[in-house]
PDB file of C-alpha atoms in Angstrom:
ATOM      1  CA  MET A   1       0.000   0.000   0.000  1.00 93.00           C
ATOM      2  CA  LYS A   2       1.424   3.373  -0.975  1.00 96.00           C
ATOM      3  CA  THR A   3       1.699   5.840   1.891  1.00 97.00           C
ATOM      4  CA  MET A   4       2.146   9.527   2.604  1.00 97.00           C
ATOM      5  CA  MET A   5       2.609  11.800   5.619  1.00 97.00           C
ATOM      6  CA  ILE A   6       0.607  14.709   7.013  1.00 97.00           C
ATOM      7  CA  GLN A   7       2.303  17.122   9.385  1.00 96.00           C
ATOM      8  CA  GLY A   8       1.278  16.426  12.975  1.00 96.00           C
ATOM      9  CA  VAL A   9       0.510  12.744  12.402  1.00 97.00           C
ATOM     10  CA  ASN A  10       3.464  10.571  13.355  1.00 93.00           C
ATOM     11  CA  LYS A  11       2.407   7.617  11.207  1.00 96.00           C
ATOM     12  CA  ALA A  12       2.707   6.930   7.498  1.00 97.00           C
ATOM     13  CA  MET A  13      -0.823   6.963   6.078  1.00 98.00           C
ATOM     14  CA  SER A  14      -2.084   4.628   3.383  1.00 98.00           C
ATOM     15  CA  ARG A  15      -3.288   6.544   0.333  1.00 98.00           C
ATOM     16  CA  LEU A  16      -6.455   4.460   0.217  1.00 98.00           C
ATOM     17  CA  ILE A  17      -8.700   5.422   3.139  1.00 98.00           C
ATOM     18  CA  MET A  18     -11.448   3.087   4.329  1.00 97.00           C
ATOM     19  CA  GLY A  19     -14.783   4.876   4.571  1.00 96.00           C
ATOM     20  CA  THR A  20     -17.235   3.812   7.258  1.00 94.00           C
ATOM     21  CA  GLY A  21     -20.476   5.102   5.752  1.00 87.00           C
ATOM     22  CA  ASP A  22     -21.772   1.547   5.261  1.00 85.00           C
ATOM     23  CA  LEU A  23     -20.486   0.223   8.595  1.00 88.00           C
ATOM     24  CA  ARG A  24     -23.875  -0.488  10.149  1.00 88.00           C
ATOM     25  CA  GLU A  25     -22.915  -3.555  12.181  1.00 89.00           C
ATOM     26  CA  LEU A  26     -19.929  -5.775  12.851  1.00 89.00           C
ATOM     27  CA  ASP A  27     -21.196  -8.843  11.055  1.00 90.00           C
ATOM     28  CA  GLU A  28     -18.919 -11.437   9.475  1.00 91.00           C
ATOM     29  CA  ALA A  29     -18.839  -9.705   6.110  1.00 90.00           C
ATOM     30  CA  LYS A  30     -17.828  -6.351   7.594  1.00 91.00           C
ATOM     31  CA  ARG A  31     -15.142  -7.934   9.789  1.00 92.00           C
ATOM     32  CA  LEU A  32     -13.759  -9.725   6.734  1.00 93.00           C
ATOM     33  CA  MET A  33     -13.692  -6.447   4.815  1.00 93.00           C
ATOM     34  CA  LEU A  34     -11.936  -4.525   7.591  1.00 95.00           C
ATOM     35  CA  ASP A  35      -9.427  -7.340   8.133  1.00 95.00           C
ATOM     36  CA  ALA A  36      -8.682  -7.461   4.397  1.00 95.00           C
ATOM     37  CA  TYR A  37      -8.003  -3.720   4.373  1.00 97.00           C
ATOM     38  CA  ILE A  38      -5.486  -4.026   7.209  1.00 97.00           C
ATOM     39  CA  GLU A  39      -3.861  -7.049   5.585  1.00 97.00           C
ATOM     40  CA  ALA A  40      -3.492  -5.073   2.342  1.00 96.00           C
ATOM     41  CA  GLY A  41      -1.517  -2.423   4.232  1.00 97.00           C
ATOM     42  CA  GLY A  42      -4.326   0.072   4.781  1.00 98.00           C
ATOM     43  CA  ASN A  43      -4.404   1.975   8.056  1.00 98.00           C
ATOM     44  CA  VAL A  44      -6.631   5.070   7.708  1.00 98.00           C
ATOM     45  CA  PHE A  45     -10.345   5.163   8.583  1.00 98.00           C
ATOM     46  CA  ASP A  46     -12.761   7.966   7.753  1.00 98.00           C
ATOM     47  CA  THR A  47     -15.775   8.503   9.997  1.00 97.00           C
ATOM     48  CA  ALA A  48     -17.766  11.382  11.506  1.00 96.00           C
ATOM     49  CA  HIS A  49     -19.794  12.465  14.496  1.00 95.00           C
ATOM     50  CA  GLN A  50     -22.742  12.806  12.128  1.00 93.00           C
ATOM     51  CA  TYR A  51     -22.498   9.199  10.839  1.00 93.00           C
ATOM     52  CA  ARG A  52     -25.042   7.570  13.120  1.00 88.00           C
ATOM     53  CA  GLY A  53     -23.404   4.799  15.148  1.00 92.00           C
ATOM     54  CA  LYS A  54     -20.363   4.446  12.887  1.00 95.00           C
ATOM     55  CA  GLU A  55     -17.820   5.811  15.360  1.00 97.00           C
ATOM     56  CA  GLN A  56     -18.930   3.332  18.025  1.00 96.00           C
ATOM     57  CA  ILE A  57     -18.687   0.380  15.646  1.00 96.00           C
ATOM     58  CA  LEU A  58     -15.233   1.404  14.445  1.00 97.00           C
ATOM     59  CA  GLY A  59     -14.074   1.940  18.020  1.00 97.00           C
ATOM     60  CA  GLN A  60     -15.380  -1.476  19.042  1.00 96.00           C
ATOM     61  CA  TRP A  61     -13.536  -3.194  16.200  1.00 97.00           C
ATOM     62  CA  LEU A  62     -10.275  -1.345  16.895  1.00 97.00           C
ATOM     63  CA  ALA A  63     -10.498  -2.300  20.569  1.00 97.00           C
ATOM     64  CA  GLU A  64     -11.105  -5.950  19.695  1.00 95.00           C
ATOM     65  CA  LYS A  65      -8.141  -5.987  17.305  1.00 96.00           C
ATOM     66  CA  LYS A  66      -5.958  -3.963  19.709  1.00 97.00           C
ATOM     67  CA  ILE A  67      -4.543  -1.900  16.841  1.00 97.00           C
ATOM     68  CA  ARG A  68      -5.461   1.679  17.787  1.00 97.00           C
ATOM     69  CA  GLU A  69      -1.841   2.845  17.763  1.00 96.00           C
ATOM     70  CA  LYS A  70      -1.248   1.318  14.329  1.00 97.00           C
ATOM     71  CA  VAL A  71      -4.074   3.152  12.575  1.00 98.00           C
ATOM     72  CA  VAL A  72      -5.007   6.714  11.679  1.00 98.00           C
ATOM     73  CA  ILE A  73      -8.523   7.893  12.508  1.00 98.00           C
ATOM     74  CA  MET A  74     -10.084  10.788  10.663  1.00 98.00           C
ATOM     75  CA  THR A  75     -13.339  11.988  12.133  1.00 98.00           C
ATOM     76  CA  LYS A  76     -15.334  15.129  11.514  1.00 98.00           C
ATOM     77  CA  GLY A  77     -17.540  17.434  13.546  1.00 96.00           C
ATOM     78  CA  ALA A  78     -19.618  20.622  13.454  1.00 95.00           C
ATOM     79  CA  HIS A  79     -21.951  19.292  10.762  1.00 93.00           C
ATOM     80  CA  HIS A  80     -25.127  21.279  10.147  1.00 90.00           C
ATOM     81  CA  ASP A  81     -28.261  19.870  11.770  1.00 78.00           C
ATOM     82  CA  ASP A  82     -26.332  17.301  13.822  1.00 76.00           C
ATOM     83  CA  GLY A  83     -28.398  17.386  17.005  1.00 74.00           C
ATOM     84  CA  SER A  84     -29.789  20.878  16.519  1.00 73.00           C
ATOM     85  CA  PRO A  85     -31.175  22.785  13.540  1.00 74.00           C
ATOM     86  CA  GLY A  86     -29.057  25.138  11.479  1.00 77.00           C
ATOM     87  CA  PRO A  87     -25.312  25.739  11.050  1.00 86.00           C
ATOM     88  CA  ARG A  88     -23.093  24.600  13.929  1.00 91.00           C
ATOM     89  CA  VAL A  89     -19.634  25.775  12.916  1.00 94.00           C
ATOM     90  CA  ASN A  90     -18.654  27.356  16.208  1.00 95.00           C
ATOM     91  CA  PRO A  91     -16.362  26.619  19.162  1.00 96.00           C
ATOM     92  CA  GLN A  92     -19.162  25.176  21.309  1.00 95.00           C
ATOM     93  CA  ALA A  93     -20.226  22.638  18.673  1.00 95.00           C
ATOM     94  CA  ILE A  94     -16.616  21.681  17.940  1.00 97.00           C
ATOM     95  CA  ARG A  95     -15.958  21.064  21.636  1.00 97.00           C
ATOM     96  CA  LYS A  96     -19.134  19.022  22.079  1.00 96.00           C
ATOM     97  CA  ASP A  97     -18.698  16.897  18.954  1.00 97.00           C
ATOM     98  CA  LEU A  98     -15.021  16.199  19.572  1.00 98.00           C
ATOM     99  CA  THR A  99     -15.652  15.144  23.168  1.00 98.00           C
ATOM    100  CA  GLU A 100     -18.410  12.777  22.078  1.00 97.00           C
ATOM    101  CA  SER A 101     -16.363  11.387  19.173  1.00 98.00           C
ATOM    102  CA  LEU A 102     -13.463  10.547  21.490  1.00 98.00           C
ATOM    103  CA  GLU A 103     -15.848   8.684  23.781  1.00 98.00           C
ATOM    104  CA  ARG A 104     -17.556   6.833  20.949  1.00 97.00           C
ATOM    105  CA  LEU A 105     -14.272   5.774  19.388  1.00 98.00           C
ATOM    106  CA  GLY A 106     -12.816   4.712  22.738  1.00 97.00           C
ATOM    107  CA  THR A 107      -9.658   6.751  22.256  1.00 98.00           C
ATOM    108  CA  ASP A 108      -8.024   9.761  23.860  1.00 97.00           C
ATOM    109  CA  TYR A 109      -6.921  11.397  20.619  1.00 98.00           C
ATOM    110  CA  ILE A 110      -7.947  11.827  16.980  1.00 98.00           C
ATOM    111  CA  ASP A 111      -5.216  11.758  14.343  1.00 98.00           C
ATOM    112  CA  LEU A 112      -7.042  13.873  11.744  1.00 98.00           C
ATOM    113  CA  TYR A 113      -9.879  16.127  12.853  1.00 98.00           C
ATOM    114  CA  ALA A 114     -11.904  17.983  10.227  1.00 98.00           C
ATOM    115  CA  LEU A 115     -14.811  20.384  10.325  1.00 98.00           C
ATOM    116  CA  HIS A 116     -17.555  18.611   8.371  1.00 96.00           C
ATOM    117  CA  ARG A 117     -19.151  21.753   6.913  1.00 96.00           C
ATOM    118  CA  ASP A 118     -18.462  25.467   6.722  1.00 96.00           C
ATOM    119  CA  ASP A 119     -20.494  28.507   7.693  1.00 95.00           C
ATOM    120  CA  PRO A 120     -18.968  31.471   5.823  1.00 95.00           C
ATOM    121  CA  SER A 121     -20.812  33.889   8.107  1.00 95.00           C
ATOM    122  CA  VAL A 122     -18.582  32.794  11.007  1.00 96.00           C
ATOM    123  CA  GLU A 123     -15.157  34.390  11.359  1.00 97.00           C
ATOM    124  CA  VAL A 124     -12.248  31.979  11.044  1.00 98.00           C
ATOM    125  CA  GLY A 125     -10.380  33.308  14.091  1.00 98.00           C
ATOM    126  CA  PRO A 126     -12.421  31.720  16.899  1.00 97.00           C
ATOM    127  CA  ILE A 127     -12.581  28.441  14.960  1.00 98.00           C
ATOM    128  CA  ILE A 128      -8.802  28.204  14.511  1.00 98.00           C
ATOM    129  CA  GLU A 129      -8.251  29.217  18.129  1.00 98.00           C
ATOM    130  CA  GLU A 130     -10.616  26.521  19.391  1.00 98.00           C
ATOM    131  CA  LEU A 131      -8.997  23.835  17.262  1.00 98.00           C
ATOM    132  CA  ASN A 132      -5.546  24.908  18.443  1.00 98.00           C
ATOM    133  CA  GLU A 133      -6.598  24.426  22.054  1.00 98.00           C
ATOM    134  CA  HIS A 134      -7.332  20.787  21.247  1.00 98.00           C
ATOM    135  CA  LEU A 135      -4.054  20.452  19.379  1.00 98.00           C
ATOM    136  CA  GLU A 136      -2.185  21.758  22.408  1.00 98.00           C
ATOM    137  CA  SER A 137      -3.991  19.311  24.696  1.00 98.00           C
ATOM    138  CA  LYS A 138      -3.097  16.448  22.278  1.00 97.00           C
ATOM    139  CA  ARG A 139      -6.755  15.515  21.788  1.00 98.00           C
ATOM    140  CA  ILE A 140      -6.164  15.974  18.079  1.00 98.00           C
ATOM    141  CA  ARG A 141      -2.924  15.753  16.075  1.00 98.00           C
ATOM    142  CA  ALA A 142      -3.776  17.556  12.820  1.00 98.00           C
ATOM    143  CA  ILE A 143      -6.686  19.738  11.730  1.00 98.00           C
ATOM    144  CA  GLY A 144      -8.425  20.051   8.412  1.00 98.00           C
ATOM    145  CA  ALA A 145     -11.534  21.258   6.635  1.00 98.00           C
ATOM    146  CA  SER A 146     -14.116  19.092   4.929  1.00 97.00           C
ATOM    147  CA  ASN A 147     -16.269  20.871   2.348  1.00 96.00           C
ATOM    148  CA  TRP A 148     -14.630  24.261   2.762  1.00 98.00           C
ATOM    149  CA  SER A 149     -13.765  26.382  -0.256  1.00 97.00           C
ATOM    150  CA  TYR A 150     -10.081  26.940  -0.834  1.00 98.00           C
ATOM    151  CA  GLN A 151     -10.628  30.663  -0.247  1.00 98.00           C
ATOM    152  CA  ARG A 152     -11.895  29.984   3.289  1.00 98.00           C
ATOM    153  CA  ILE A 153      -9.064  27.539   3.970  1.00 98.00           C
ATOM    154  CA  GLN A 154      -6.562  30.162   2.856  1.00 98.00           C
ATOM    155  CA  GLU A 155      -8.245  32.764   5.064  1.00 98.00           C
ATOM    156  CA  ALA A 156      -8.057  30.406   8.054  1.00 98.00           C
ATOM    157  CA  ASN A 157      -4.408  29.565   7.415  1.00 98.00           C
ATOM    158  CA  GLU A 158      -3.482  33.215   7.008  1.00 98.00           C
ATOM    159  CA  TYR A 159      -5.119  33.926  10.372  1.00 98.00           C
ATOM    160  CA  ALA A 160      -3.201  31.028  11.929  1.00 98.00           C
ATOM    161  CA  ALA A 161       0.118  32.246  10.531  1.00 98.00           C
ATOM    162  CA  ALA A 162      -0.517  35.802  11.729  1.00 98.00           C
ATOM    163  CA  HIS A 163      -1.255  34.588  15.260  1.00 98.00           C
ATOM    164  CA  GLN A 164       1.448  31.910  15.548  1.00 98.00           C
ATOM    165  CA  LEU A 165      -1.141  29.138  15.458  1.00 98.00           C
ATOM    166  CA  VAL A 166      -1.435  25.887  13.509  1.00 98.00           C
ATOM    167  CA  GLY A 167      -3.553  26.042  10.390  1.00 98.00           C
ATOM    168  CA  PHE A 168      -5.330  23.416   8.358  1.00 98.00           C
ATOM    169  CA  ASN A 169      -2.963  20.687   7.176  1.00 97.00           C
ATOM    170  CA  PHE A 170      -5.447  18.982   4.882  1.00 98.00           C
ATOM    171  CA  SER A 171      -8.732  19.407   3.071  1.00 98.00           C
ATOM    172  CA  SER A 172     -11.373  16.775   2.403  1.00 98.00           C
ATOM    173  CA  THR A 173     -13.575  17.656  -0.535  1.00 97.00           C
ATOM    174  CA  ASN A 174     -14.871  15.693  -3.472  1.00 97.00           C
ATOM    175  CA  LEU A 175     -12.245  15.181  -6.153  1.00 98.00           C
ATOM    176  CA  SER A 176     -13.085  12.834  -9.002  1.00 98.00           C
ATOM    177  CA  LEU A 177     -12.611  12.485 -12.733  1.00 98.00           C
ATOM    178  CA  ALA A 178     -16.342  13.122 -13.259  1.00 98.00           C
ATOM    179  CA  LYS A 179     -16.989  16.761 -12.331  1.00 97.00           C
ATOM    180  CA  ALA A 180     -20.051  17.539 -10.235  1.00 96.00           C
ATOM    181  CA  ASN A 181     -22.681  19.762 -11.844  1.00 96.00           C
ATOM    182  CA  GLU A 182     -23.894  20.790  -8.389  1.00 95.00           C
ATOM    183  CA  PRO A 183     -23.311  19.657  -4.793  1.00 93.00           C
ATOM    184  CA  ARG A 184     -24.285  16.053  -4.186  1.00 91.00           C
ATOM    185  CA  TRP A 185     -25.499  17.005  -0.710  1.00 90.00           C
ATOM    186  CA  GLU A 186     -26.218  20.433   0.733  1.00 87.00           C
ATOM    187  CA  GLY A 187     -23.068  22.229   1.791  1.00 90.00           C
ATOM    188  CA  CYS A 188     -20.711  19.885  -0.057  1.00 94.00           C
ATOM    189  CA  VAL A 189     -17.733  21.156  -2.062  1.00 95.00           C
ATOM    190  CA  SER A 190     -16.131  19.576  -5.127  1.00 96.00           C
ATOM    191  CA  ALA A 191     -12.625  20.451  -6.278  1.00 96.00           C
ATOM    192  CA  ASP A 192     -12.859  22.421  -9.519  1.00 95.00           C
ATOM    193  CA  GLU A 193      -9.980  23.592 -11.700  1.00 95.00           C
ATOM    194  CA  ASP A 194      -9.280  26.666  -9.546  1.00 97.00           C
ATOM    195  CA  THR A 195      -9.308  24.571  -6.377  1.00 97.00           C
ATOM    196  CA  CYS A 196      -6.846  22.078  -7.850  1.00 97.00           C
ATOM    197  CA  ALA A 197      -4.592  24.924  -8.989  1.00 97.00           C
ATOM    198  CA  TRP A 198      -4.628  26.325  -5.440  1.00 98.00           C
ATOM    199  CA  HIS A 199      -3.770  22.915  -3.984  1.00 98.00           C
ATOM    200  CA  LYS A 200      -0.906  22.619  -6.457  1.00 98.00           C
ATOM    201  CA  ARG A 201       0.484  26.028  -5.460  1.00 98.00           C
ATOM    202  CA  ASN A 202       0.196  25.300  -1.752  1.00 98.00           C
ATOM    203  CA  GLN A 203       0.799  21.516  -1.865  1.00 98.00           C
ATOM    204  CA  LEU A 204      -1.968  21.051   0.690  1.00 98.00           C
ATOM    205  CA  THR A 205      -3.118  17.454   0.973  1.00 98.00           C
ATOM    206  CA  LEU A 206      -6.600  16.622  -0.328  1.00 98.00           C
ATOM    207  CA  LEU A 207      -8.423  13.567   1.027  1.00 98.00           C
ATOM    208  CA  SER A 208     -11.105  12.905  -1.566  1.00 98.00           C
ATOM    209  CA  TRP A 209     -14.550  11.603  -0.670  1.00 96.00           C
ATOM    210  CA  SER A 210     -16.667  10.051  -3.437  1.00 95.00           C
ATOM    211  CA  SER A 211     -13.401   9.666  -5.317  1.00 95.00           C
ATOM    212  CA  GLN A 212     -15.021   7.363  -7.873  1.00 94.00           C
ATOM    213  CA  ALA A 213     -17.991   9.674  -8.462  1.00 95.00           C
ATOM    214  CA  GLY A 214     -20.588   7.309  -7.067  1.00 93.00           C
ATOM    215  CA  GLY A 215     -19.644   4.604  -9.572  1.00 94.00           C
ATOM    216  CA  PHE A 216     -20.054   6.838 -12.642  1.00 97.00           C
ATOM    217  CA  PHE A 217     -17.294   4.894 -14.429  1.00 97.00           C
ATOM    218  CA  SER A 218     -18.560   1.452 -13.426  1.00 94.00           C
ATOM    219  CA  GLY A 219     -20.460   0.875 -16.660  1.00 94.00           C
ATOM    220  CA  ASN A 220     -23.786   0.888 -14.822  1.00 95.00           C
ATOM    221  CA  PHE A 221     -24.798   4.293 -16.213  1.00 96.00           C
ATOM    222  CA  SER A 222     -25.359   5.697 -19.682  1.00 96.00           C
ATOM    223  CA  PRO A 223     -26.767   8.939 -21.117  1.00 96.00           C
ATOM    224  CA  ASP A 224     -30.138   7.334 -21.798  1.00 96.00           C
ATOM    225  CA  ASN A 225     -30.387   5.639 -18.385  1.00 96.00           C
ATOM    226  CA  LEU A 226     -32.143   8.191 -16.190  1.00 96.00           C
ATOM    227  CA  SER A 227     -33.195   5.799 -13.423  1.00 96.00           C
ATOM    228  CA  ASP A 228     -30.848   7.253 -10.775  1.00 96.00           C
ATOM    229  CA  ALA A 229     -32.034  10.825 -10.278  1.00 96.00           C
ATOM    230  CA  GLU A 230     -29.108  11.783  -8.041  1.00 96.00           C
ATOM    231  CA  MET A 231     -26.496  10.579 -10.532  1.00 97.00           C
ATOM    232  CA  VAL A 232     -28.310  12.385 -13.349  1.00 97.00           C
ATOM    233  CA  ARG A 233     -28.454  15.610 -11.347  1.00 97.00           C
ATOM    234  CA  VAL A 234     -24.856  15.543 -10.158  1.00 97.00           C
ATOM    235  CA  TYR A 235     -22.794  13.873 -12.875  1.00 98.00           C
ATOM    236  CA  TYR A 236     -24.660  13.669 -16.180  1.00 98.00           C
ATOM    237  CA  SER A 237     -23.124  16.174 -18.597  1.00 97.00           C
ATOM    238  CA  ASP A 238     -21.629  16.132 -22.085  1.00 97.00           C
ATOM    239  CA  ASP A 239     -18.131  16.712 -20.689  1.00 97.00           C
ATOM    240  CA  ASN A 240     -18.441  13.847 -18.203  1.00 98.00           C
ATOM    241  CA  TRP A 241     -19.633  11.459 -20.896  1.00 98.00           C
ATOM    242  CA  GLU A 242     -16.605  12.457 -22.963  1.00 97.00           C
ATOM    243  CA  ARG A 243     -14.419  11.743 -19.920  1.00 98.00           C
ATOM    244  CA  TYR A 244     -16.136   8.387 -19.629  1.00 98.00           C
ATOM    245  CA  ARG A 245     -15.395   7.581 -23.286  1.00 97.00           C
ATOM    246  CA  ARG A 246     -11.740   8.516 -22.847  1.00 97.00           C
ATOM    247  CA  THR A 247     -11.542   6.454 -19.674  1.00 98.00           C
ATOM    248  CA  VAL A 248     -12.899   3.403 -21.483  1.00 98.00           C
ATOM    249  CA  LYS A 249     -10.350   3.886 -24.276  1.00 97.00           C
ATOM    250  CA  LEU A 250      -7.418   4.218 -21.880  1.00 97.00           C
ATOM    251  CA  ALA A 251      -8.627   1.270 -19.804  1.00 97.00           C
ATOM    252  CA  GLU A 252      -8.652  -0.905 -22.915  1.00 97.00           C
ATOM    253  CA  GLN A 253      -5.092   0.147 -23.705  1.00 96.00           C
ATOM    254  CA  LYS A 254      -3.898  -0.655 -20.197  1.00 97.00           C
ATOM    255  CA  GLN A 255      -6.085  -3.771 -19.850  1.00 97.00           C
ATOM    256  CA  VAL A 256      -7.777  -2.539 -16.675  1.00 97.00           C
ATOM    257  CA  SER A 257     -11.302  -1.367 -15.866  1.00 97.00           C
ATOM    258  CA  PRO A 258     -12.547   2.214 -16.380  1.00 97.00           C
ATOM    259  CA  ILE A 259     -13.304   2.592 -12.674  1.00 96.00           C
ATOM    260  CA  GLN A 260      -9.693   1.690 -11.878  1.00 97.00           C
ATOM    261  CA  ILE A 261      -8.551   4.438 -14.237  1.00 98.00           C
ATOM    262  CA  SER A 262     -10.857   6.893 -12.454  1.00 98.00           C
ATOM    263  CA  LEU A 263      -9.371   6.030  -9.053  1.00 98.00           C
ATOM    264  CA  SER A 264      -5.818   6.197 -10.358  1.00 98.00           C
ATOM    265  CA  TYR A 265      -6.613   9.671 -11.714  1.00 98.00           C
ATOM    266  CA  VAL A 266      -7.384  10.932  -8.191  1.00 98.00           C
ATOM    267  CA  LEU A 267      -4.056   9.598  -6.934  1.00 98.00           C
ATOM    268  CA  HIS A 268      -2.033  11.148  -9.767  1.00 98.00           C
ATOM    269  CA  GLN A 269      -2.648  14.835  -9.135  1.00 97.00           C
ATOM    270  CA  SER A 270       0.089  17.465  -8.929  1.00 97.00           C
ATOM    271  CA  PHE A 271      -0.454  17.770  -5.165  1.00 98.00           C
ATOM    272  CA  PRO A 272      -0.728  15.155  -2.368  1.00 98.00           C
ATOM    273  CA  THR A 273      -3.970  13.168  -2.426  1.00 98.00           C
ATOM    274  CA  CYS A 274      -5.622  10.191  -0.792  1.00 98.00           C
ATOM    275  CA  ALA A 275      -8.850   8.518  -1.887  1.00 98.00           C
ATOM    276  CA  ILE A 276     -11.630   7.484   0.488  1.00 97.00           C
ATOM    277  CA  ILE A 277     -13.072   4.192  -0.763  1.00 96.00           C
ATOM    278  CA  GLY A 278     -16.013   2.021   0.241  1.00 92.00           C
ATOM    279  CA  PRO A 279     -15.367  -1.501  -1.081  1.00 92.00           C
ATOM    280  CA  ARG A 280     -18.177  -3.957  -0.429  1.00 87.00           C
ATOM    281  CA  ASN A 281     -15.961  -7.032  -0.455  1.00 90.00           C
ATOM    282  CA  PRO A 282     -12.260  -8.008  -0.606  1.00 92.00           C
ATOM    283  CA  ASP A 283     -12.379  -8.322  -4.400  1.00 92.00           C
ATOM    284  CA  GLU A 284     -13.394  -4.680  -4.755  1.00 93.00           C
ATOM    285  CA  LEU A 285     -10.648  -3.722  -2.305  1.00 95.00           C
ATOM    286  CA  HIS A 286      -8.138  -5.668  -4.401  1.00 95.00           C
ATOM    287  CA  ASP A 287      -9.295  -3.765  -7.494  1.00 95.00           C
ATOM    288  CA  SER A 288      -8.729  -0.477  -5.667  1.00 96.00           C
ATOM    289  CA  VAL A 289      -5.217  -1.502  -4.631  1.00 96.00           C
ATOM    290  CA  LEU A 290      -4.433  -2.380  -8.241  1.00 96.00           C
ATOM    291  CA  ALA A 291      -5.779   1.025  -9.278  1.00 96.00           C
ATOM    292  CA  MET A 292      -3.578   2.748  -6.693  1.00 96.00           C
ATOM    293  CA  ASN A 293      -0.534   1.069  -8.265  1.00 96.00           C
ATOM    294  CA  LEU A 294      -1.648   1.812 -11.831  1.00 97.00           C
ATOM    295  CA  PRO A 295       0.654   4.482 -13.294  1.00 96.00           C
ATOM    296  CA  LEU A 296      -0.724   7.422 -15.233  1.00 97.00           C
ATOM    297  CA  THR A 297       1.473   9.978 -16.945  1.00 96.00           C
ATOM    298  CA  PRO A 298       0.792  13.705 -16.560  1.00 95.00           C
ATOM    299  CA  ALA A 299      -0.211  13.718 -20.234  1.00 96.00           C
ATOM    300  CA  GLU A 300      -2.770  10.973 -19.619  1.00 97.00           C
ATOM    301  CA  VAL A 301      -4.204  12.842 -16.637  1.00 97.00           C
ATOM    302  CA  GLU A 302      -4.573  16.005 -18.722  1.00 96.00           C
ATOM    303  CA  TRP A 303      -6.191  14.044 -21.568  1.00 97.00           C
ATOM    304  CA  LEU A 304      -8.697  12.459 -19.197  1.00 97.00           C
ATOM    305  CA  ASP A 305      -9.415  15.971 -17.898  1.00 95.00           C
ATOM    306  CA  LEU A 306     -10.237  17.122 -21.458  1.00 94.00           C
ATOM    307  CA  LYS A 307      -7.183  19.382 -21.517  1.00 86.00           C
ATOM    308  CA  LYS A 308      -5.669  17.524 -24.480  1.00 74.00           C
ATOM    309  CA  GLU A 309      -7.338  16.305 -27.639  1.00 74.00           C
ATOM    310  CA  GLU A 310      -5.149  13.310 -28.376  1.00 67.00           C
ATOM    311  CA  ILE A 311      -3.189  10.969 -26.166  1.00 61.00           C
ATOM    312  CA  ALA A 312       0.203   9.672 -27.239  1.00 50.00           C
ATOM    313  CA  GLN A 313      -0.029   6.048 -28.329  1.00 46.00           C
TER     314      GLN A 313
END
């Protein structure tokens, strides 16, 4: 498993992150999946205060396996409407959610702590100051922003630098080969061309959720198949269907699947990236590992992105 580092976290992190959105119970199938991920060299888990019951299940499994110190936990807090109506991006909500997440996970620290949503009406200063208090107390090791625009992240990091504080060391937005027409869920942010250019300039790590665009490249969708309203709304566009056609062509050349090409694309950006995945079985995990190790040239990445008309044969 390929790895990378994030400042503040003293462990090498696998570039494939195991999502816990489907972790509803610790049945045999889920245990097999989690075990297979560890055996493949994976060690990073993505969860959130707002994911009902997921933190407790992950914490239970980690306690059973006795591997807490070997893994990296990313959890998120301050999500809108999590326990009370309306935006909750404020020091009080951060403190409450973090305290509860630590208890649910059965740990005394979080490796990667991200704010799950943004509220642009709130000044960044009190937020950065609150997060730094938890960094100083070692309850969290690195801080990041999930679904924040790059402009707000820059504003927060400029405040941190001006006040000798720690800023965001990572962002977690959607980054995928298929570009979102609009947010998949309210308050979500997808990395557009300007966002990627900013990440390249700053070399800030991006941990991508929905890195395979909800299965857009799986072959289960087509322009005339309108049965999945969410996929149609978010990903159906002429440009994305052209990306799909190019992905199929490149996959045939490399003798892999289009969805593997789409995952490899996320991991071959000009700035550090990881991909959050949700394999349903060990075979799908194996396919993702193969995709992680599938090389793409910068020219191929640009061609998939519609920035070049022809790819070198």
